[in-house]
Short mmCIF file of C-alpha atoms and ligand atoms in Angstrom, two decimals:
data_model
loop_
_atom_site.label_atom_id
_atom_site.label_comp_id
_atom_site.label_asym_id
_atom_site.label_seq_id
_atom_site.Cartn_x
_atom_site.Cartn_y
_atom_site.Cartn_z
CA UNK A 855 10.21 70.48 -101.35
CA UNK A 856 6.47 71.43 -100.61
CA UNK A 857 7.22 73.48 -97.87
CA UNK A 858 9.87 75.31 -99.59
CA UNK A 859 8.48 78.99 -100.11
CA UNK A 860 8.58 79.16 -103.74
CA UNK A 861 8.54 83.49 -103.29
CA UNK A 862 11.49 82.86 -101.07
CA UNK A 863 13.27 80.84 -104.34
CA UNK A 864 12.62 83.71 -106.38
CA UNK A 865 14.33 85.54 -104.56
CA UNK A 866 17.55 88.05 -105.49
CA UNK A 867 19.54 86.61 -102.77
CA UNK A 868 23.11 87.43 -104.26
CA UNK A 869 26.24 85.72 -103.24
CA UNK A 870 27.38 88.54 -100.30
CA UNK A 871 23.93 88.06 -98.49
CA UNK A 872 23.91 85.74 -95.55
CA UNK A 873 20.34 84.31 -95.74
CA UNK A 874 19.74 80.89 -93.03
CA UNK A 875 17.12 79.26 -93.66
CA UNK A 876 16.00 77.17 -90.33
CA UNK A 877 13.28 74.62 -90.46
CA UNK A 878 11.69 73.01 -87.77
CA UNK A 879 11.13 68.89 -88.29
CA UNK A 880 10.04 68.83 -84.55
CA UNK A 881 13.33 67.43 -82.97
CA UNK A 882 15.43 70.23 -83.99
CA UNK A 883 15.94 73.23 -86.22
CA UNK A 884 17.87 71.95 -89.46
CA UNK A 885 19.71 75.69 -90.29
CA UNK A 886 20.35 75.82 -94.36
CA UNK A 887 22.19 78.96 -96.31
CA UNK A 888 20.84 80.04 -99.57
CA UNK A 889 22.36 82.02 -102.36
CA UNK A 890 22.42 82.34 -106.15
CA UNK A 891 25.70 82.70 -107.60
CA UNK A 892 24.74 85.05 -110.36
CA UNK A 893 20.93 86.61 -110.32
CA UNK A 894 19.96 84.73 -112.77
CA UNK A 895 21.18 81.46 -111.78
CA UNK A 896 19.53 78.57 -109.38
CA UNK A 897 19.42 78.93 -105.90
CA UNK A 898 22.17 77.21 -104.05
CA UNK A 899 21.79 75.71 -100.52
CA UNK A 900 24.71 74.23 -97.94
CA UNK A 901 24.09 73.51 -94.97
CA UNK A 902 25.13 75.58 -92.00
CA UNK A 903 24.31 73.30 -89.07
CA UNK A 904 21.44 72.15 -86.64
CA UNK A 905 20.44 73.68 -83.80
CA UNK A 906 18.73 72.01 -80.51
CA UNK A 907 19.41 73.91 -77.70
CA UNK A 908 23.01 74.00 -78.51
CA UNK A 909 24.19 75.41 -82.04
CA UNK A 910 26.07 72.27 -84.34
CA UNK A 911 28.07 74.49 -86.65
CA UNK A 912 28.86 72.30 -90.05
CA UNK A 913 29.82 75.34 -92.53
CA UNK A 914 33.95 73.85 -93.88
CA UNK A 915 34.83 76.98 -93.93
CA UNK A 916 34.06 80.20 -91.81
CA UNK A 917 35.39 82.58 -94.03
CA UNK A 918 31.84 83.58 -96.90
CA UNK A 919 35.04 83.83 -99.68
CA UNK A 920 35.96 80.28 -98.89
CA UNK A 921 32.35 79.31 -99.31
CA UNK A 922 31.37 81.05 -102.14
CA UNK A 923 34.42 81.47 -104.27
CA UNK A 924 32.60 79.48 -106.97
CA UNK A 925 31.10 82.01 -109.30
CA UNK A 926 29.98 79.11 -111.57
CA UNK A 927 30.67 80.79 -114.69
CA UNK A 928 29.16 83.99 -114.11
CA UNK A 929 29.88 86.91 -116.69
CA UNK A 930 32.19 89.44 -114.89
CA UNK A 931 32.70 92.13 -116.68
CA UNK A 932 36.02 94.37 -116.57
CA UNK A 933 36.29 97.70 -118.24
CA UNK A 934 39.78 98.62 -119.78
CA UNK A 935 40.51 102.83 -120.16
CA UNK A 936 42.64 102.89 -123.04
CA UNK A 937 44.06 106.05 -123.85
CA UNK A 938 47.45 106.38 -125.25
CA UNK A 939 46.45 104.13 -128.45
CA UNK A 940 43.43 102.31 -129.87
CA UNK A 941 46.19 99.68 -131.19
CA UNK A 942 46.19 98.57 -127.07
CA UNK A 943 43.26 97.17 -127.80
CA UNK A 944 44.14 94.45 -130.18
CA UNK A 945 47.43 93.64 -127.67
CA UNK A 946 45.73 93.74 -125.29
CA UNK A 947 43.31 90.74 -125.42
CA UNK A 948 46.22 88.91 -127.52
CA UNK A 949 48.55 89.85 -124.56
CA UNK A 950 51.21 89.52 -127.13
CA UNK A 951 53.61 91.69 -125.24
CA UNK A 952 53.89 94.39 -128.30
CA UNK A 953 53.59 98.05 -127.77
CA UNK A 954 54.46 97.78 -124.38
CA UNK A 955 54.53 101.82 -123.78
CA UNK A 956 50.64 102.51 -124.44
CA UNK A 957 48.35 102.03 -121.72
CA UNK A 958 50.57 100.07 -119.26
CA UNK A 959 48.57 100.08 -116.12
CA UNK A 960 45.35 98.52 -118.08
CA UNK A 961 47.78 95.71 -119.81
CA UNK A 962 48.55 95.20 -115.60
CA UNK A 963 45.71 95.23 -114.53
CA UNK A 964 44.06 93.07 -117.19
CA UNK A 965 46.82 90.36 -116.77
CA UNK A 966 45.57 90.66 -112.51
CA UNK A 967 41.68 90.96 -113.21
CA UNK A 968 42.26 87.36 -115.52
CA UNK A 969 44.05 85.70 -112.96
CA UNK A 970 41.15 86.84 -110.62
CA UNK A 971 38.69 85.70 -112.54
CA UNK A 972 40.04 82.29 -112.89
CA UNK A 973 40.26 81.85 -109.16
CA UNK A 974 36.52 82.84 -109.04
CA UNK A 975 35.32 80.60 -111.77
CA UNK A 976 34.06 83.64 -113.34
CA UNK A 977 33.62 84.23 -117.35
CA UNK A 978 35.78 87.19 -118.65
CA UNK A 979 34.18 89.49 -120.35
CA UNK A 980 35.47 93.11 -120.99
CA UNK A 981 34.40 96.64 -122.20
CA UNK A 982 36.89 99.21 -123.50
CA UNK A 983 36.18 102.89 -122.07
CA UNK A 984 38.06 106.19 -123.20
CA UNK A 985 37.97 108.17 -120.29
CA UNK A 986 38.86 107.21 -116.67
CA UNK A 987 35.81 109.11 -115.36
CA UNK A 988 35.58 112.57 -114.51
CA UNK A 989 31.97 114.24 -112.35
CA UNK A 990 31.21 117.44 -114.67
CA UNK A 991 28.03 119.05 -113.90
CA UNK A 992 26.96 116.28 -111.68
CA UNK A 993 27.74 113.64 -114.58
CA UNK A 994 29.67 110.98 -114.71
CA UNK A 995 31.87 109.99 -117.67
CA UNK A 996 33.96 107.17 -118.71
CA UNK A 997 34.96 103.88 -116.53
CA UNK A 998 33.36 105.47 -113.55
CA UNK A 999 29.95 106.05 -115.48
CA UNK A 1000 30.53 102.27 -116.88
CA UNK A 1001 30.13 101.07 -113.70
CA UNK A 1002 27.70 102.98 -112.54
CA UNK A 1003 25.38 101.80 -114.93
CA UNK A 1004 26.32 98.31 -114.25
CA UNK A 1005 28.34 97.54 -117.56
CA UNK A 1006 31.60 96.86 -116.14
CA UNK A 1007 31.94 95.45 -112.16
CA UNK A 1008 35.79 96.34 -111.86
CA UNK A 1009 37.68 98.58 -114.06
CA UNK A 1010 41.51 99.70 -114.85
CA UNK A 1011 43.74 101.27 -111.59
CA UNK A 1012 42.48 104.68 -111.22
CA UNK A 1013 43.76 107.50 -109.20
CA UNK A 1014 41.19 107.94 -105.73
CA UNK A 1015 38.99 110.69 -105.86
CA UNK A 1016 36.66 111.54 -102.95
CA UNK A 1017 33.95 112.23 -105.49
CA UNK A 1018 34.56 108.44 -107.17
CA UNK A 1019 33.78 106.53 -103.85
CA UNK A 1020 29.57 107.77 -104.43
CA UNK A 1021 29.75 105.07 -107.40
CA UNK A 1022 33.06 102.82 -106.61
CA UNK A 1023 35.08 101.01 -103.34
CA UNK A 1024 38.53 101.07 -104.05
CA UNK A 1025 40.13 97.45 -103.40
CA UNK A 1026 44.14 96.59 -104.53
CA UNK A 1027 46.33 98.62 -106.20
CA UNK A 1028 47.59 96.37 -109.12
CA UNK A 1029 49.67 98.56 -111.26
CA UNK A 1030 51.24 101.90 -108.99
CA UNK A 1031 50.08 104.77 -111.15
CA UNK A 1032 51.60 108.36 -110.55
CA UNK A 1033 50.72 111.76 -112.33
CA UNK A 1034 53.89 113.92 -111.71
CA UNK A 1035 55.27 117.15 -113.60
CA UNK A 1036 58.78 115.55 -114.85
CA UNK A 1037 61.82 118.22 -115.91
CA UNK A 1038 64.88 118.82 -115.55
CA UNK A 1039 66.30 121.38 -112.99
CA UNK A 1040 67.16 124.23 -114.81
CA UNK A 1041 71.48 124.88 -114.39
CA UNK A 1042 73.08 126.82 -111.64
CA UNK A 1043 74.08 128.98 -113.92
CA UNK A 1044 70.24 130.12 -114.71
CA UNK A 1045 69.18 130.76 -111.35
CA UNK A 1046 72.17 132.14 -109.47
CA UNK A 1047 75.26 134.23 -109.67
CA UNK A 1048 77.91 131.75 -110.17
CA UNK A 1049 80.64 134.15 -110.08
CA UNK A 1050 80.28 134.45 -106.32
CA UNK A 1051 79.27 130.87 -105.84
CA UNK A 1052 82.91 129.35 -106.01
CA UNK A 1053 84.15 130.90 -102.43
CA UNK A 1054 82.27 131.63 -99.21
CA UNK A 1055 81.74 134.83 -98.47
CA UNK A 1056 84.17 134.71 -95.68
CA UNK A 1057 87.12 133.54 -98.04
CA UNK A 1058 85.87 136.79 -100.06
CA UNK A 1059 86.32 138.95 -96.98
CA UNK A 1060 89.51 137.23 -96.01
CA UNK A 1061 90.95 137.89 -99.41
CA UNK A 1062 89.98 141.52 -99.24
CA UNK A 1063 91.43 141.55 -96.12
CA UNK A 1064 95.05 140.09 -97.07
CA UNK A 1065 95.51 142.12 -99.92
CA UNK A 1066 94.50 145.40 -98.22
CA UNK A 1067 96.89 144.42 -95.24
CA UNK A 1068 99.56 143.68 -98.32
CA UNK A 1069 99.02 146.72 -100.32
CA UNK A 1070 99.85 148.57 -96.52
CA UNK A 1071 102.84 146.07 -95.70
CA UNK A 1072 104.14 146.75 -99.33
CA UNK A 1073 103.24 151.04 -98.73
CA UNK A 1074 105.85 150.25 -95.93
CA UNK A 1075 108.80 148.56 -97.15
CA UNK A 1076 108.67 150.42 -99.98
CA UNK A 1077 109.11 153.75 -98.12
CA UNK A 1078 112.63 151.96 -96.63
CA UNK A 1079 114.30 150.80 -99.66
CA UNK A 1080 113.46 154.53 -101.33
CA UNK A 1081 115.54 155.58 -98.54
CA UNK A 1082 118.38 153.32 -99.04
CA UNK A 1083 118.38 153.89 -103.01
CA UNK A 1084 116.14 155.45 -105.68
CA UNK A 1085 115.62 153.61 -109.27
CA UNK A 1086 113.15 154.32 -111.96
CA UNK A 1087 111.42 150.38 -111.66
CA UNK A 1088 111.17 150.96 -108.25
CA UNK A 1089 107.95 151.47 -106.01
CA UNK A 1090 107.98 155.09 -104.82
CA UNK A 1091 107.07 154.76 -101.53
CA UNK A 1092 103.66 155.80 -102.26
CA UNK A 1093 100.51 154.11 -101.15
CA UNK A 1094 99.17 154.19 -104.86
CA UNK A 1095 102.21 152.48 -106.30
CA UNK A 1096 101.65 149.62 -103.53
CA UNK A 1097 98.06 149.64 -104.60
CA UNK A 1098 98.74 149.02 -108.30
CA UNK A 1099 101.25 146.21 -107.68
CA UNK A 1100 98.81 144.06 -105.19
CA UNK A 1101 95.70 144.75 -107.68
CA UNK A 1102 97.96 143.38 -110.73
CA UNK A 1103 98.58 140.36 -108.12
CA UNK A 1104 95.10 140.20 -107.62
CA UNK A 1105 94.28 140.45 -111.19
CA UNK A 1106 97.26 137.76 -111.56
CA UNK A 1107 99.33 141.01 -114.48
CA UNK A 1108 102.78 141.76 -113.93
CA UNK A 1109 103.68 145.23 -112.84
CA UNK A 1110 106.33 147.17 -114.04
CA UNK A 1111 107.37 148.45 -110.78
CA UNK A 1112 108.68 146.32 -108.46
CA UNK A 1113 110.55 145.94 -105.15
CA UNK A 1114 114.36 145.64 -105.00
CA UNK A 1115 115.13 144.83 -102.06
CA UNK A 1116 114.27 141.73 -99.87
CA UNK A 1117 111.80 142.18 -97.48
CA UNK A 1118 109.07 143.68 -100.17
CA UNK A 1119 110.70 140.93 -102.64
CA UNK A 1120 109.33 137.62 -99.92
CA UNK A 1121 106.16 140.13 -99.32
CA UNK A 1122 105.61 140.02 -103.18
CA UNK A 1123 106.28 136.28 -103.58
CA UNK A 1124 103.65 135.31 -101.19
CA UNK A 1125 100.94 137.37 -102.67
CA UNK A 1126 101.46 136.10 -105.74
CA UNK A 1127 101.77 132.39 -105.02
CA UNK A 1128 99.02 132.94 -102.69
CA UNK A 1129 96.53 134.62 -105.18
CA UNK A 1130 97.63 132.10 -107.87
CA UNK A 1131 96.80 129.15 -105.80
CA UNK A 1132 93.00 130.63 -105.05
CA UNK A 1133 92.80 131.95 -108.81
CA UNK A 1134 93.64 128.10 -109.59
CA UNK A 1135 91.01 127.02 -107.32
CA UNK A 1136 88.36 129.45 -108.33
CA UNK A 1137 88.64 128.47 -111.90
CA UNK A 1138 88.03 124.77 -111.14
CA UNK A 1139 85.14 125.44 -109.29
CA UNK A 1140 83.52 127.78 -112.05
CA UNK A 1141 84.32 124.63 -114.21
CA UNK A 1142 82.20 122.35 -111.69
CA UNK A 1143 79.29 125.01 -111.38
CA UNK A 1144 78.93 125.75 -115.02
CA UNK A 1145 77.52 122.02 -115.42
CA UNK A 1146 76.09 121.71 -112.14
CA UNK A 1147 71.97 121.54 -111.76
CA UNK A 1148 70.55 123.96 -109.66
CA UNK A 1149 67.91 122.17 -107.44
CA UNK A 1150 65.73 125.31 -107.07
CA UNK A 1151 62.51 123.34 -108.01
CA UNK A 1152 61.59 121.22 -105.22
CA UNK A 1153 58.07 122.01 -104.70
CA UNK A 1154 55.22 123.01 -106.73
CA UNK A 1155 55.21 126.92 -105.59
CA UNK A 1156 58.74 127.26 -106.26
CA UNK A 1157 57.28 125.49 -109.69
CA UNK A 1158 54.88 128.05 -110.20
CA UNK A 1159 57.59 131.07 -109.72
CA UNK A 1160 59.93 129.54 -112.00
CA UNK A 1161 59.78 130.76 -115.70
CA UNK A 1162 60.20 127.19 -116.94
CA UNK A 1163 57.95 126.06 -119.49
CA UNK A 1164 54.83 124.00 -118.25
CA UNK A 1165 53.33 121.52 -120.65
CA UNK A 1166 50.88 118.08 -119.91
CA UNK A 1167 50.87 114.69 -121.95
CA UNK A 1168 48.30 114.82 -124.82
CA UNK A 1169 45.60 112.78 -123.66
CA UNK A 1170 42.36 112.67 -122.40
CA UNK A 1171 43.27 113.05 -119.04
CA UNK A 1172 45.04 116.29 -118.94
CA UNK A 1173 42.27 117.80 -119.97
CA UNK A 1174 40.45 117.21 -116.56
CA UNK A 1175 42.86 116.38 -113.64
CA UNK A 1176 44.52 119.73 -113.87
CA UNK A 1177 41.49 121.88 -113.86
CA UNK A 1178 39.66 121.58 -110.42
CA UNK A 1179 41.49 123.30 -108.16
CA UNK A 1180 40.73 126.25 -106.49
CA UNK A 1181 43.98 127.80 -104.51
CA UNK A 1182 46.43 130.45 -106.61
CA UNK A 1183 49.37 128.00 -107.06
CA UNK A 1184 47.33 125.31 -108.82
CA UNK A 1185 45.37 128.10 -110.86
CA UNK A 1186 48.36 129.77 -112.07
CA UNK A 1187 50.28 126.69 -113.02
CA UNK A 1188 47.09 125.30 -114.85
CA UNK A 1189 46.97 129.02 -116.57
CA UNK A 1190 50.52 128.69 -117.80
CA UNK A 1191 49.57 125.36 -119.14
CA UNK A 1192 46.25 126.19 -120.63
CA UNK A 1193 46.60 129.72 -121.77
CA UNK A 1194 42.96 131.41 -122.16
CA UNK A 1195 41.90 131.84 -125.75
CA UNK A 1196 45.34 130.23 -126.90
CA UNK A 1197 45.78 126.70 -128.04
CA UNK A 1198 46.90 124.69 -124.86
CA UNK A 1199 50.12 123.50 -124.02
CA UNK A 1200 49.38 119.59 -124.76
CA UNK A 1201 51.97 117.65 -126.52
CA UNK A 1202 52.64 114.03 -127.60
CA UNK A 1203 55.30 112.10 -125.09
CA UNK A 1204 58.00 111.95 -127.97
CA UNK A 1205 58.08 115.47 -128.43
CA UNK A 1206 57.23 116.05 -124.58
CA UNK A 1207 60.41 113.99 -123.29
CA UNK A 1208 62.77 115.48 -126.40
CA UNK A 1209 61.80 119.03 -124.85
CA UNK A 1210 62.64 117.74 -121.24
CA UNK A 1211 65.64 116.70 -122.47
CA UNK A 1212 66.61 119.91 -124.21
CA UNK A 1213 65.51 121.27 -120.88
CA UNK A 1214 63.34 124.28 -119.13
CA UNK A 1215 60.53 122.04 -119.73
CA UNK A 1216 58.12 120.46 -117.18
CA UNK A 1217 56.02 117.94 -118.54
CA UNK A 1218 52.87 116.61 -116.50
CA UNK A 1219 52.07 112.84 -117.32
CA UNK A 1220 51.50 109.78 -115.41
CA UNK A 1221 55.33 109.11 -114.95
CA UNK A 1222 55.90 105.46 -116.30
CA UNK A 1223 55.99 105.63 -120.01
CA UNK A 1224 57.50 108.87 -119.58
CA UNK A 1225 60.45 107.13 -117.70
CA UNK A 1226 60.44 104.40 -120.31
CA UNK A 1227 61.15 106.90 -123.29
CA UNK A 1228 63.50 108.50 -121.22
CA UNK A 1229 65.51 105.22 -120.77
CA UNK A 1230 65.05 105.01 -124.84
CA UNK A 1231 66.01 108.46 -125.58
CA UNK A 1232 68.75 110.69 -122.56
CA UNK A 1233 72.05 109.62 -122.07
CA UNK A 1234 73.04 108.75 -119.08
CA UNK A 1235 74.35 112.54 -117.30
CA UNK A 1236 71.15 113.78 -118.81
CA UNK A 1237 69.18 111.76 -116.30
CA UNK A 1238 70.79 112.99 -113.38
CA UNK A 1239 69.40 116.19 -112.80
CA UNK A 1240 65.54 114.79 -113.38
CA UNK A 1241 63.10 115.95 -110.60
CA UNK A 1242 59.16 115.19 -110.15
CA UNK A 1243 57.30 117.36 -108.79
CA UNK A 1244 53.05 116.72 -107.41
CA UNK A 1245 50.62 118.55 -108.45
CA UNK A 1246 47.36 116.66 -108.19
CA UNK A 1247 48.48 115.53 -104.60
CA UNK A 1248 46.26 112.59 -105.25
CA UNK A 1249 46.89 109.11 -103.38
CA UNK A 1250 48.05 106.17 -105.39
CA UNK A 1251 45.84 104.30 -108.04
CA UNK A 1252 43.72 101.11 -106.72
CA UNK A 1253 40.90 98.86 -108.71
CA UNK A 1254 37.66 100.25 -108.62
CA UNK A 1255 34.69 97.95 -108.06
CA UNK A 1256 31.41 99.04 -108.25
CA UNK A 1257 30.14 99.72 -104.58
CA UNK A 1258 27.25 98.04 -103.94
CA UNK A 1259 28.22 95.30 -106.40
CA UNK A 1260 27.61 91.62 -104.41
CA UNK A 1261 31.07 90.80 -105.85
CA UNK A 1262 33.09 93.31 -103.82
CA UNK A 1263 34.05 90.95 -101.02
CA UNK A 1264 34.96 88.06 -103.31
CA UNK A 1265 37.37 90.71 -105.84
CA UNK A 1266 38.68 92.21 -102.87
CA UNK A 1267 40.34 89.09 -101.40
CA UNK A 1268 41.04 87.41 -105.31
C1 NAG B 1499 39.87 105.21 -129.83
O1 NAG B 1499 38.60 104.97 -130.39
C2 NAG B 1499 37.53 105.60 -129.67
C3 NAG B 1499 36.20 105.13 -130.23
O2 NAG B 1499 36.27 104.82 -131.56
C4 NAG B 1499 37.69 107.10 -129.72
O3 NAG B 1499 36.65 107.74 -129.00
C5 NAG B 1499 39.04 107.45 -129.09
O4 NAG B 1499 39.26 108.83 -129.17
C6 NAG B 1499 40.16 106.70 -129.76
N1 NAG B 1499 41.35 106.92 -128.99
C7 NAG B 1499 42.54 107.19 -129.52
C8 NAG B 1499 43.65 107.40 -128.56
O5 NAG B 1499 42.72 107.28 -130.72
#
């Protein structure tokens, strides 16, 4: 041991550096690696392998995870962002399976991060923060700011931010986490003329056609049979006579005048079985349409036209994804939703998903336990017409780890 450099034991050499230590006993060089499994812990050495000339490589495995996976008990330290319900709390560590709607991503995550630990060796040890972690005036709050001043190494699934990789490296996603706005499309009826909607236009212009070719056809006969007899019931040959008798076809009335005589009798039929049958037709369709969603609201500018009502989940986070944005679609929608100098448009997820039910109603909330009251609370034709819509265009959620944290490597493959 007496040549050992005891400053070179003292050393911080954590368990992602890749120190060799090669000493010299005059044959060859015997190469050793060095490492301490948690700073304060002894210094561990394997070897690596001898070198004479030729490099004898004796490490079992190649891989430094493979190696070092042993954390020997080291404290890692998870923080847990629980905001829907300080009851998660208590669950959560019991992982008795009860409240299953509040805070599901951190009940994931912390059934992952345990399994994780295990495979490291690692002791669990875990923080709760309130906030995910949001950069106002320069500081951090939150998880991020947890682990940024070393108090928690990995934390709950959160949504990547460019700002959040200067303090955390994104590794798995565990739990997939999306913030949507979740209504309803509004009905047909509210966005369009449905009283047009049932034909094409061209069957509209072929109907106008057919009766104004009629009402000319019936001008005609009826100008023959006055010649061959005259009787009060009788069209009088006039073009306004044949006029009234299509438009009470069209209108599906009688008439009291009438043709007597057969070729304006088959002329009459026809336009009347003929109107009756697209009358029939029409009617079913307005019957179809009246229910029928609209699908006007695909996108989040045709959002920010609509006059729906805009509303976000109650929680801590609304209060900060929804603000920094600069362009005039996000702005507006985020002024419709936070009103200035009126109380904001924040409600609990109960009374949230009962108004997306009722309908008119977009609702911005990381979508899960939204969906899971929904499944509690619509019936079944009330589900159909649900559409999402982005508005924080963000990419999906994945476990933060603190950046330069000598763990990284060995949470990232776990
Ligand atoms: C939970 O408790 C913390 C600290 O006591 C508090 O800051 C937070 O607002 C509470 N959260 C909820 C959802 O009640």
């Amino acid at each position: 041991m007496d040549h050992r450099n005891a400053t070179l034991w003292k050393c911080p050499v954590l368990i992602s550096s890749d120190l060799v230590l090669a000493e010299n006993n005059e044959k060859e060089f015997v190469l050793t690696e060095l490492y301490r499994a948690s700073p304060d812990g002894p210094m561990l050495s394997f070897p690596r392998g001898k070198y004479n000339g030729a490099f004898l490589d004796s490490r079992p495995h190649r891989e430094l995870f493979r190696r070092r996976r042993d954390l020997m008990g080291h404290a890692l330290v998870m923080a847990n962002v629980i905001q829907d319900s300080n009851s998660t709390k208590e669950h959560l560590l019991k992982e008795d399976r009860l409240e299953l709607q509040n805070d599901a991503a951190v009940k994931i995550c912390w059934i992952a991060a345990r399994h994780a630990f295990e495979m490291l060796n690692a002791t669990r040890r875990h923080i709760f923060s309130y906030r995910w972690g949001y950069k106002v005036d320069g500081e951090w709050s939150g998880m991020i700011q947890d682990i940024k001043s070393n108090r928690a190494d990995l934390a709950t699934n959160c949504v990547l931010y460019s700002e959040r990789l200067d303090v955390v490296t994104f590794t798995d996603m565990v739990a997939p986490l999306r913030m949507r706005f979740v209504f309803r499309q509004p009905p047909l009826a509210y966005v369009s003329n449905i009283f047009s909607l049932p034909f094409s236009s061209n069957v509209w212009v072929a109907i106008a056609v057919c009766t104004a070719a009629s009402t000319l056809t019936l001008c005609l006969t009826s100008h023959w049979e006055t010649k061959v007899e005259k009787n009060p019931t009788q069209l009088d040959g006039s073009i306004s006579d044949a006029l009234l008798l299509t438009l009470s076809a069209v209108a599906q009335q009688g008439c009291f005048v009438e043709p007597k005589r057969a070729p304006g009798r088959i002329l009459e039929w026809f336009l009347f079985t003929a109107l009756m049958a697209l009358y029939a037709a029409y009617s079913a369709n307005i019957v179809v349409l009246l229910q029928a969603p609209s699908n006007s609201i695909k996108s989040l500018s045709q959002l920010a036209a609509s006059k729906i009502t805009l509303a976000a989940n109650d929680v801590d986070y609304s209060r900060f994804v929804l603000s920094p944005y600069k362009d005039p679609t996000h702005v507006h929608i985020y002024r419709r939703i936070m009103p200035e100098g009126e109380k904001p448009n924040f409600y609990h997820i109960h009374e949230g998903v009962e108004k997306i039910r009722q309908g008119l109603f977009a609702y911005h909330s990381i979508v899960e336990p939204v969906y899971r009251r929904i499944e509690e609370t619509f019936l079944e034709q009330e589900k159909c017409d649900l559409t999402e819509v982005d508005f924080v265009n963000g990419f999906d959620a994945f476990t933060p780890v603190k950046k330069d944290s000598p763990y990284l490597e060995m949470l990232r493959v776990v």
